[in-house]
Coordinates of C-alpha atoms and ligand atoms in Angstrom, one line a residue:
M871 CA -1.6 -34.5 8.0
S872 CA -4.6 -36.9 7.7
R873 CA -7.4 -35.9 5.4
S874 CA -10.7 -37.5 4.6
A875 CA -12.8 -36.9 1.6
H876 CA -15.4 -35.1 3.7
P877 CA -13.7 -32.7 6.0
A878 CA -15.3 -32.2 9.4
G879 CA -16.7 -28.9 10.5
P880 CA -19.6 -27.0 9.1
R881 CA -19.6 -27.2 5.3
H882 CA -22.4 -26.6 2.9
A883 CA -22.2 -26.6 -0.9
D884 CA -24.3 -23.5 -1.1
V885 CA -22.0 -21.4 0.9
L886 CA -18.7 -22.7 -0.4
P887 CA -16.8 -19.8 -1.9
E888 CA -15.3 -19.8 -5.3
G889 CA -11.7 -19.3 -6.2
H890 CA -9.0 -19.6 -3.6
Y891 CA -11.1 -21.2 -0.9
A892 CA -13.3 -23.4 -3.1
A893 CA -11.4 -26.4 -1.6
P894 CA -9.2 -26.7 1.4
P895 CA -5.5 -26.2 0.7
A896 CA -3.4 -29.4 0.6
D897 CA -1.9 -28.6 4.0
L898 CA -3.2 -26.1 6.4
N899 CA 0.1 -25.8 8.2
T900 CA 2.1 -24.6 5.2
L901 CA 2.9 -20.9 5.1
D902 CA 3.1 -20.1 1.4
P903 CA 6.2 -18.0 0.9
R904 CA 4.4 -16.1 -1.9
V905 CA 2.1 -14.6 0.7
W906 CA 4.1 -14.5 3.9
S907 CA 7.1 -12.2 4.5
R908 CA 10.5 -13.7 3.7
T909 CA 11.8 -14.7 7.2
V910 CA 8.5 -16.5 8.2
T911 CA 9.1 -20.2 8.9
R912 CA 7.7 -22.9 11.2
A913 CA 10.0 -23.9 14.1
A914 CA 10.5 -27.5 15.0
D915 CA 7.7 -27.5 17.5
G916 CA 5.2 -26.1 14.9
A917 CA 4.9 -22.4 16.0
A918 CA 5.7 -19.8 13.4
E919 CA 8.8 -17.7 13.6
V920 CA 9.6 -14.4 12.0
G921 CA 12.9 -12.6 12.0
G922 CA 14.1 -15.6 14.2
L923 CA 11.4 -14.9 16.8
D924 CA 8.6 -17.2 18.0
V925 CA 5.2 -15.6 17.4
R926 CA 4.1 -16.8 20.8
A927 CA 6.9 -14.8 22.4
L928 CA 5.9 -11.8 20.3
A929 CA 2.3 -12.1 21.4
E930 CA 3.4 -12.5 25.0
E931 CA 5.7 -9.4 24.9
F932 CA 3.7 -7.1 22.8
G933 CA 0.1 -8.3 23.1
T934 CA -2.4 -8.9 20.3
P935 CA -3.6 -7.7 17.9
A936 CA -0.2 -6.5 16.6
Y937 CA 1.3 -5.9 13.2
I938 CA 4.6 -7.7 13.0
L939 CA 6.8 -6.2 10.4
D940 CA 9.8 -8.1 8.9
E941 CA 12.5 -5.5 8.6
A942 CA 14.8 -7.6 6.5
D943 CA 12.0 -8.2 4.0
F944 CA 11.2 -4.5 3.9
R945 CA 14.8 -3.6 3.2
A946 CA 15.2 -6.4 0.6
R947 CA 12.2 -5.1 -1.3
C948 CA 13.5 -1.6 -1.2
R949 CA 16.8 -2.8 -2.6
A950 CA 15.1 -4.9 -5.3
W951 CA 13.2 -1.8 -6.5
R952 CA 16.2 0.4 -6.3
A953 CA 18.4 -2.1 -8.2
A954 CA 15.7 -2.9 -10.8
F955 CA 15.2 0.8 -11.7
G956 CA 18.9 1.7 -11.5
H957 CA 20.5 5.1 -11.4
D958 CA 18.5 6.6 -14.3
A959 CA 15.2 6.4 -12.4
D960 CA 13.9 7.2 -9.0
V961 CA 11.8 5.1 -6.7
F962 CA 9.5 7.1 -4.4
Y963 CA 8.0 4.9 -1.7
A964 CA 4.3 5.9 -1.2
G965 CA 4.1 6.7 2.4
K966 CA 0.3 6.4 2.5
A967 CA 0.7 2.6 2.6
F968 CA 2.4 2.8 5.9
L969 CA 4.6 5.5 7.3
S970 CA 6.6 5.8 10.5
R971 CA 9.9 7.3 11.5
A972 CA 11.6 3.9 11.4
V973 CA 10.4 3.3 7.9
V974 CA 11.6 6.7 6.7
K975 CA 15.0 5.9 8.2
W976 CA 15.1 2.5 6.3
L977 CA 14.1 4.2 3.1
N978 CA 16.7 6.8 3.5
E979 CA 19.4 4.2 4.1
E980 CA 18.3 2.1 1.1
G981 CA 18.3 5.1 -1.3
L982 CA 14.6 5.5 -1.9
N983 CA 12.7 8.7 -2.1
L984 CA 9.3 9.4 -0.5
D985 CA 5.9 10.4 -1.7
V986 CA 3.7 12.0 1.0
C987 CA 0.2 13.2 0.5
S988 CA -0.5 15.4 3.6
G989 CA 1.2 17.9 5.7
T990 CA 1.4 15.4 8.6
E991 CA 3.0 12.7 6.4
L992 CA 5.5 15.4 5.4
A993 CA 6.1 16.2 9.0
V994 CA 7.0 12.6 9.8
A995 CA 9.3 12.4 6.8
L996 CA 11.2 15.6 7.7
D997 CA 11.3 14.7 11.4
A998 CA 12.9 11.3 10.5
G999 CA 15.5 12.9 8.4
M1000 CA 14.4 12.4 4.8
P1001 CA 16.1 15.2 2.8
A1002 CA 13.4 17.5 1.5
E1003 CA 14.6 17.3 -2.1
R1004 CA 13.8 13.6 -2.1
I1005 CA 10.2 14.2 -1.1
A1006 CA 7.2 14.6 -3.4
L1007 CA 4.0 16.1 -2.2
H1008 CA 0.7 14.8 -3.6
G1009 CA -3.0 15.4 -2.8
N1010 CA -6.1 16.6 -4.6
N1011 CA -6.9 19.3 -2.0
K1012 CA -3.6 20.5 -0.5
S1013 CA -4.3 23.2 2.0
Y1014 CA -2.5 26.6 2.0
A1015 CA -0.7 25.5 5.1
E1016 CA 0.5 22.3 3.5
I1017 CA 1.7 24.1 0.4
E1018 CA 3.4 26.7 2.6
R1019 CA 5.2 24.0 4.6
A1020 CA 6.2 22.0 1.5
V1021 CA 7.6 25.0 -0.3
S1022 CA 9.5 26.3 2.8
A1023 CA 10.9 22.8 3.5
G1024 CA 12.1 22.7 -0.1
V1025 CA 10.5 19.5 -1.3
G1026 CA 11.8 18.2 -4.5
R1027 CA 8.5 18.2 -6.2
I1028 CA 4.9 19.2 -5.7
V1029 CA 2.5 17.2 -7.9
L1030 CA -0.2 19.7 -9.1
D1031 CA -3.7 18.4 -9.2
S1032 CA -5.9 21.3 -10.3
F1033 CA -5.9 24.7 -11.9
Q1034 CA -6.6 26.3 -8.6
E1035 CA -3.6 24.6 -7.1
I1036 CA -1.3 25.8 -9.9
A1037 CA -2.1 29.4 -8.9
R1038 CA -1.8 28.6 -5.1
V1039 CA 1.6 26.9 -5.3
A1040 CA 2.9 29.6 -7.7
A1041 CA 1.7 32.4 -5.3
E1042 CA 3.3 30.7 -2.3
A1043 CA 6.6 30.0 -4.0
A1044 CA 6.7 33.7 -5.2
R1045 CA 5.9 34.9 -1.7
Q1046 CA 8.8 32.8 -0.4
G1047 CA 11.0 34.0 -3.2
K1048 CA 11.5 30.5 -4.5
R1049 CA 11.1 28.6 -7.7
Q1050 CA 9.2 25.3 -6.9
R1051 CA 9.8 22.2 -8.9
V1052 CA 6.4 20.7 -9.9
Q1053 CA 4.9 17.9 -11.9
I1054 CA 1.3 17.9 -13.3
R1055 CA -0.8 15.0 -12.5
V1056 CA -2.8 13.9 -15.5
T1057 CA -5.6 11.4 -15.9
V1058 CA -4.9 9.2 -18.9
G1059 CA -8.3 7.7 -19.3
V1060 CA -7.4 4.1 -18.5
E1061 CA -9.9 1.8 -16.8
A1062 CA -7.6 0.0 -14.3
H1063 CA -8.8 -3.6 -13.6
T1064 CA -9.1 -3.2 -9.8
H1065 CA -11.7 -2.2 -7.3
E1066 CA -13.6 1.0 -8.3
F1067 CA -12.5 2.8 -5.1
I1068 CA -8.8 2.4 -5.9
A1069 CA -8.9 3.0 -9.6
T1070 CA -7.7 6.6 -10.5
A1071 CA -7.0 7.1 -14.1
H1072 CA -10.6 7.1 -15.6
E1073 CA -12.0 10.5 -16.1
D1074 CA -15.0 10.6 -13.8
Q1075 CA -13.1 10.9 -10.4
K1076 CA -11.4 13.6 -8.4
F1077 CA -7.8 13.2 -9.2
G1078 CA -5.6 15.0 -11.8
L1079 CA -6.2 16.9 -15.0
A1080 CA -7.6 15.0 -18.0
L1081 CA -5.5 14.5 -21.1
A1082 CA -8.7 14.1 -23.1
G1083 CA -10.4 17.5 -23.5
G1084 CA -7.1 19.3 -23.2
Q1085 CA -7.1 20.2 -19.4
A1086 CA -3.6 18.7 -19.0
A1087 CA -2.3 20.7 -22.0
E1088 CA -3.9 23.8 -20.6
A1089 CA -2.3 23.1 -17.2
V1090 CA 1.1 22.9 -18.9
R1091 CA 0.5 26.3 -20.6
R1092 CA -0.3 27.9 -17.3
V1093 CA 2.6 26.4 -15.4
L1094 CA 5.1 27.3 -18.1
K1095 CA 4.0 31.0 -17.8
L1096 CA 4.7 31.2 -14.1
E1097 CA 8.1 32.3 -13.0
S1098 CA 7.9 30.8 -9.6
L1099 CA 7.2 27.2 -10.9
E1100 CA 9.7 24.9 -12.7
L1101 CA 7.8 22.3 -14.6
A1102 CA 9.8 19.1 -14.2
G1103 CA 7.4 16.7 -15.7
I1104 CA 4.1 14.8 -16.0
H1105 CA 2.7 12.4 -13.4
S1106 CA 0.2 9.6 -13.9
H1107 CA -1.1 7.1 -11.3
I1108 CA -3.7 4.7 -12.7
G1109 CA -4.9 2.9 -9.5
S1110 CA -3.9 0.2 -7.1
Q1111 CA -3.5 -3.6 -6.7
I1112 CA -2.9 -4.0 -10.5
F1113 CA -1.3 -7.0 -12.0
D1114 CA -1.7 -6.4 -15.7
M1115 CA 1.1 -4.1 -17.2
A1116 CA -1.2 -3.1 -20.1
G1117 CA -2.7 -0.2 -18.2
F1118 CA 0.8 1.2 -17.4
E1119 CA 1.7 0.7 -21.1
V1120 CA -1.3 2.8 -22.2
A1121 CA -0.6 5.4 -19.5
A1122 CA 3.1 5.7 -20.6
R1123 CA 2.2 6.0 -24.2
R1124 CA -0.3 8.8 -23.5
V1125 CA 2.0 10.7 -21.1
V1126 CA 4.8 10.6 -23.8
S1127 CA 2.4 11.9 -26.4
L1128 CA 1.7 14.8 -24.1
L1129 CA 5.4 15.4 -23.8
A1130 CA 5.7 15.5 -27.6
E1131 CA 2.8 18.0 -27.8
V1132 CA 4.5 20.2 -25.2
R1133 CA 7.7 20.1 -27.2
D1134 CA 5.8 21.0 -30.4
E1135 CA 3.8 23.8 -28.8
H1136 CA 6.4 25.3 -26.5
G1137 CA 9.7 24.1 -27.7
V1138 CA 10.4 22.6 -24.2
E1139 CA 11.3 19.0 -23.5
L1140 CA 10.1 18.1 -20.0
P1141 CA 12.8 16.1 -18.2
E1142 CA 10.7 13.7 -16.0
I1143 CA 7.8 11.4 -16.1
D1144 CA 6.3 9.6 -13.1
L1145 CA 4.1 6.5 -13.7
G1146 CA 2.8 6.3 -10.1
G1147 CA 2.4 3.2 -8.0
G1148 CA -0.3 0.5 -8.0
L1149 CA 1.6 -2.7 -8.5
G1150 CA -0.3 -5.6 -7.0
I1151 CA 0.9 -8.1 -4.4
A1152 CA -0.1 -11.6 -3.4
Y1153 CA -2.8 -11.6 -0.8
T1154 CA -3.6 -15.2 -1.5
S1155 CA -1.7 -18.0 -3.2
D1156 CA -3.7 -17.4 -6.3
D1157 CA -2.2 -13.9 -6.9
D1158 CA 0.8 -13.8 -9.1
P1159 CA 2.5 -10.4 -8.9
R1160 CA 5.3 -9.1 -11.2
E1161 CA 8.8 -8.7 -9.8
P1162 CA 10.3 -5.2 -9.7
Q1163 CA 12.9 -6.3 -12.3
E1164 CA 10.2 -7.3 -14.7
I1165 CA 8.2 -4.1 -14.0
A1166 CA 11.2 -1.9 -14.4
K1167 CA 12.1 -3.6 -17.7
A1168 CA 8.6 -3.3 -19.1
L1169 CA 8.2 0.4 -18.1
G1170 CA 11.7 1.3 -19.3
E1171 CA 11.1 -0.3 -22.7
I1172 CA 7.7 1.3 -23.2
V1173 CA 9.0 4.8 -22.4
T1174 CA 12.1 4.4 -24.5
R1175 CA 10.2 3.1 -27.5
E1176 CA 7.6 5.8 -27.3
C1177 CA 10.1 8.5 -26.9
E1178 CA 12.2 7.3 -29.8
A1179 CA 9.1 7.2 -31.9
A1180 CA 8.3 10.8 -30.9
R1181 CA 12.0 11.8 -31.3
L1182 CA 12.2 12.9 -27.7
A1183 CA 15.1 12.5 -25.3
V1184 CA 14.1 9.7 -22.8
P1185 CA 13.0 11.5 -19.6
R1186 CA 14.0 10.5 -16.1
L1187 CA 11.4 7.9 -15.0
S1188 CA 10.1 7.6 -11.5
V1189 CA 7.6 5.2 -9.8
E1190 CA 5.8 5.3 -6.5
P1191 CA 5.2 1.8 -5.1
G1192 CA 3.7 1.6 -1.7
R1193 CA 1.9 -1.7 -1.3
A1194 CA 4.4 -3.6 -3.3
I1195 CA 7.1 -2.7 -0.9
V1196 CA 5.5 -2.8 2.6
G1197 CA 2.4 -4.9 1.9
P1198 CA 4.0 -8.3 2.0
T1199 CA 6.4 -7.5 4.9
A1200 CA 3.9 -7.6 7.7
F1201 CA 1.2 -9.9 9.2
T1202 CA -1.4 -9.2 11.8
L1203 CA -1.2 -11.4 14.9
Y1204 CA -4.5 -12.0 16.6
E1205 CA -5.7 -14.2 19.5
V1206 CA -8.7 -16.4 18.9
G1207 CA -11.7 -15.7 21.2
T1208 CA -15.2 -17.0 20.5
V1209 CA -15.4 -19.9 18.1
K1210 CA -19.0 -20.3 16.9
P1211 CA -19.9 -23.1 14.5
L1212 CA -23.1 -22.4 12.5
E1213 CA -24.5 -25.7 11.4
G1214 CA -24.6 -26.1 7.6
L1215 CA -22.9 -22.8 7.1
R1216 CA -19.4 -22.1 8.5
T1217 CA -17.6 -21.5 11.7
Y1218 CA -17.3 -17.9 12.9
V1219 CA -13.9 -17.4 14.4
S1220 CA -13.7 -14.1 16.4
V1221 CA -10.4 -12.4 16.9
D1222 CA -9.4 -9.6 19.2
G1223 CA -9.2 -7.0 16.5
G1224 CA -11.2 -6.6 13.3
M1225 CA -12.3 -3.8 10.9
S1226 CA -10.5 -1.3 13.2
D1227 CA -7.1 -2.8 12.2
N1228 CA -8.1 -4.0 8.7
I1229 CA -10.8 -2.1 7.0
R1230 CA -9.9 -3.5 3.6
T1231 CA -12.1 -6.5 3.6
A1232 CA -15.2 -4.4 4.4
L1233 CA -14.3 -1.6 2.1
Y1234 CA -12.9 -3.3 -1.0
D1235 CA -14.1 -6.8 -0.6
A1236 CA -10.4 -7.7 -0.2
E1237 CA -9.3 -11.3 0.0
Y1238 CA -6.9 -12.4 2.7
T1239 CA -5.6 -15.7 3.9
V1240 CA -5.0 -16.8 7.5
A1241 CA -3.2 -19.4 9.4
L1242 CA -3.0 -20.9 12.9
V1243 CA 0.5 -19.9 13.9
S1244 CA 0.9 -20.8 17.6
R1245 CA 1.1 -24.5 16.7
T1246 CA 0.4 -26.9 13.9
S1247 CA -2.6 -29.1 13.7
D1248 CA -3.6 -32.3 12.1
A1249 CA -7.3 -31.7 12.6
E1250 CA -9.6 -31.6 9.6
P1251 CA -10.1 -28.3 7.7
M1252 CA -13.1 -26.3 8.9
L1253 CA -14.7 -23.7 6.6
S1254 CA -14.3 -20.5 8.7
R1255 CA -14.9 -16.8 8.6
V1256 CA -12.5 -14.7 10.7
V1257 CA -14.4 -11.8 12.2
G1258 CA -13.5 -9.0 14.6
K1259 CA -15.1 -7.8 17.8
H1260 CA -16.8 -4.8 16.4
C1261 CA -20.6 -4.2 16.5
E1262 CA -21.5 -4.9 13.0
S1263 CA -21.8 -8.0 10.9
G1264 CA -19.6 -6.5 8.1
D1265 CA -16.7 -6.7 10.5
I1266 CA -14.9 -9.4 8.6
V1267 CA -11.2 -9.9 8.4
V1268 CA -11.0 -13.0 6.2
K1269 CA -14.2 -13.9 4.4
D1270 CA -13.4 -17.5 3.6
A1271 CA -10.7 -19.6 5.1
F1272 CA -10.1 -23.1 6.1
L1273 CA -8.7 -23.4 9.6
P1274 CA -8.2 -26.6 11.6
A1275 CA -11.3 -27.9 13.3
D1276 CA -9.6 -28.1 16.7
L1277 CA -9.1 -24.3 16.8
A1278 CA -9.7 -23.0 20.3
P1279 CA -9.8 -19.8 22.2
G1280 CA -6.2 -18.7 23.0
D1281 CA -4.8 -19.9 19.7
L1282 CA -2.9 -17.4 17.7
L1283 CA -3.9 -16.6 14.1
A1284 CA -2.0 -14.5 11.7
V1285 CA -3.2 -12.7 8.6
P1286 CA -0.4 -12.1 6.1
A1287 CA 0.1 -9.3 3.7
T1288 CA -1.2 -6.6 6.0
G1289 CA 1.7 -4.2 5.8
A1290 CA 0.0 -1.8 3.5
Y1291 CA -3.2 0.2 4.2
C1292 CA -4.0 -1.6 7.4
R1293 CA -2.3 0.3 10.2
A1294 CA -2.4 3.3 7.9
M1295 CA -6.2 3.1 7.7
A1296 CA -6.8 1.8 11.3
S1297 CA -9.5 3.5 13.3
N1298 CA -10.7 3.8 16.9
Y1299 CA -14.2 2.3 16.0
N1300 CA -15.8 1.2 19.3
H1301 CA -12.9 2.9 20.9
A1302 CA -10.6 0.2 19.8
L1303 CA -7.0 1.0 20.6
R1304 CA -4.9 0.9 17.5
P1305 CA -2.4 -2.0 17.5
P1306 CA 1.4 -1.5 17.6
V1307 CA 3.7 -2.1 14.8
V1308 CA 6.5 -4.3 15.9
A1309 CA 9.6 -4.6 13.7
V1310 CA 11.5 -7.8 13.9
A1311 CA 15.0 -8.5 12.5
D1312 CA 17.8 -10.9 13.3
G1313 CA 16.2 -12.3 16.5
A1314 CA 15.3 -8.9 17.9
A1315 CA 12.0 -7.1 18.1
R1316 CA 11.2 -3.5 18.8
V1317 CA 8.0 -1.4 18.8
I1318 CA 8.2 1.2 16.0
V1319 CA 4.6 2.4 16.5
R1320 CA 3.3 1.7 20.0
R1321 CA -0.1 0.5 20.9
E1322 CA -2.6 3.2 21.8
T1323 CA -3.7 3.3 25.4
E1324 CA -6.9 4.3 27.1
D1325 CA -5.1 7.4 28.2
D1326 CA -4.4 8.3 24.6
L1327 CA -8.1 8.2 23.9
L1328 CA -9.1 10.0 27.0
R1329 CA -6.6 12.7 26.4
L1330 CA -8.3 13.5 23.1
D1331 CA -11.7 13.5 24.8
V1332 CA -11.6 16.9 26.5
G1333 CA -15.0 16.6 28.2
Ligands
LLP1864 N1 1.1 7.2 -6.0 C1 -0.1 7.8 -5.9 C2 -0.3 9.2 -6.5 C3 -1.1 7.2 -5.2 O1 -2.3 7.8 -5.1 C4 -0.9 5.9 -4.6 C5 -2.0 5.3 -3.9 C6 0.3 5.4 -4.8 C7 1.3 6.0 -5.5 C8 0.7 4.0 -4.2 O2 -0.1 3.0 -4.6 P1 0.3 1.5 -4.2 O3 1.6 1.2 -4.9 O4 0.4 1.4 -2.8 O5 -0.9 0.7 -4.7 N2 -6.4 2.1 0.5 C9 -6.4 1.4 -0.8 C10 -5.3 1.9 -1.7 C11 -5.4 3.4 -2.0 C12 -4.2 3.8 -2.8 C13 -4.2 5.3 -2.9 N3 -3.1 5.8 -3.7 C14 -6.2 -0.1 -0.5 O6 -6.1 -0.4 0.7 O7 -6.1 -0.9 -1.4

């Protein structure tokens, strides 16, 4: 591809972003395998392919915007997590990242367990055949109905989040004549290096019971007194999109010291600890996530070392990755509409979706990358902002991106790493119809979550 020292298209030193997009990438046509799902390639004619299928054919058949999910990649990631943690640990996929019946089936086949955080996620899990004993129920405000449903289904664990909930779950289990396995979610006081809204282990927030100040120890005391609860262990989740293992290390150390206190006070060694999810993925080529193998090794070593120091038997470890499994496996396919160059600033490239299918940029200032996928181009890089079609200026999908200057309406763009928290957090803002999720594998595509229709929306609107 030809490149001049002064790329064409609007470009102004004052608006040039820092970091990933401070300069155009060497080749706009390259699809960096760190960011794109595993089976994404460029075909001979330049269009991108995934799962052996041409994205132009996918757009033709399923329309845009659409989330295209690479099933082989999803399964490979499940297997990598399973293999890395081995038989002495459990991997609970965090369904909040993206849940559908097909996903539950894949998880089941690949030997993963499932974390749900609402009665309706639980309903999907059960409907799709996940055995209840492999399901964990989370949530800081579980309703009586959710507790009733989880206990009667026989979920393997309910993760308790408050004193009130201890009493509620105990009462419900007693009413049903059952002994419910539970974990207590503690906040370990770690400041995770991530966006404030997705950090969860500092004390001033709504989740869990604090280790500092003794709330967690008091929760243990209460649970151990209740006949209808079986205290299986302690749970900690420090936040999301974290790269640095240091936070997990501190969390593990503090959780193990609670286990030692519990042993000293009650003579009971709790058999499980769960260190939550939160492992980061590559949204841009600058991100450098840890591999499951490395994560498993680091966590296993910390827990073993701390337990040996406290003379505790090493408990069964579990983790709850959501984003790290599903995030990299999907991209969002959009069609380009209006292309509006702003002289001296940048070019606004509007696509046929926006904040209704990806709220993360607006909400967390998230960084994404984007590529022209219906063809390659040798045109000069053009500093662009990919925006949606919603009625607000914050409706940004990709803040800063270089796209080829010959970009035109009808071209297809794809934004990678949208498998987690995009369809899951999609909305009907401006009565947008939420896009489908299309699973591709081995040259075949199938809709696993269909596109909403006007009829769907009108059915809800009862007049
Ligand atoms: N376990 C618990 C108890 C959690 O609360 C979460 C995420 C996870 C596991 C999974 O975390 P992951 O591995 O996916 O990072 N909407 C935000 C993320 C919120 C995460 C909430 N809890 C985002 O789009 O970044």
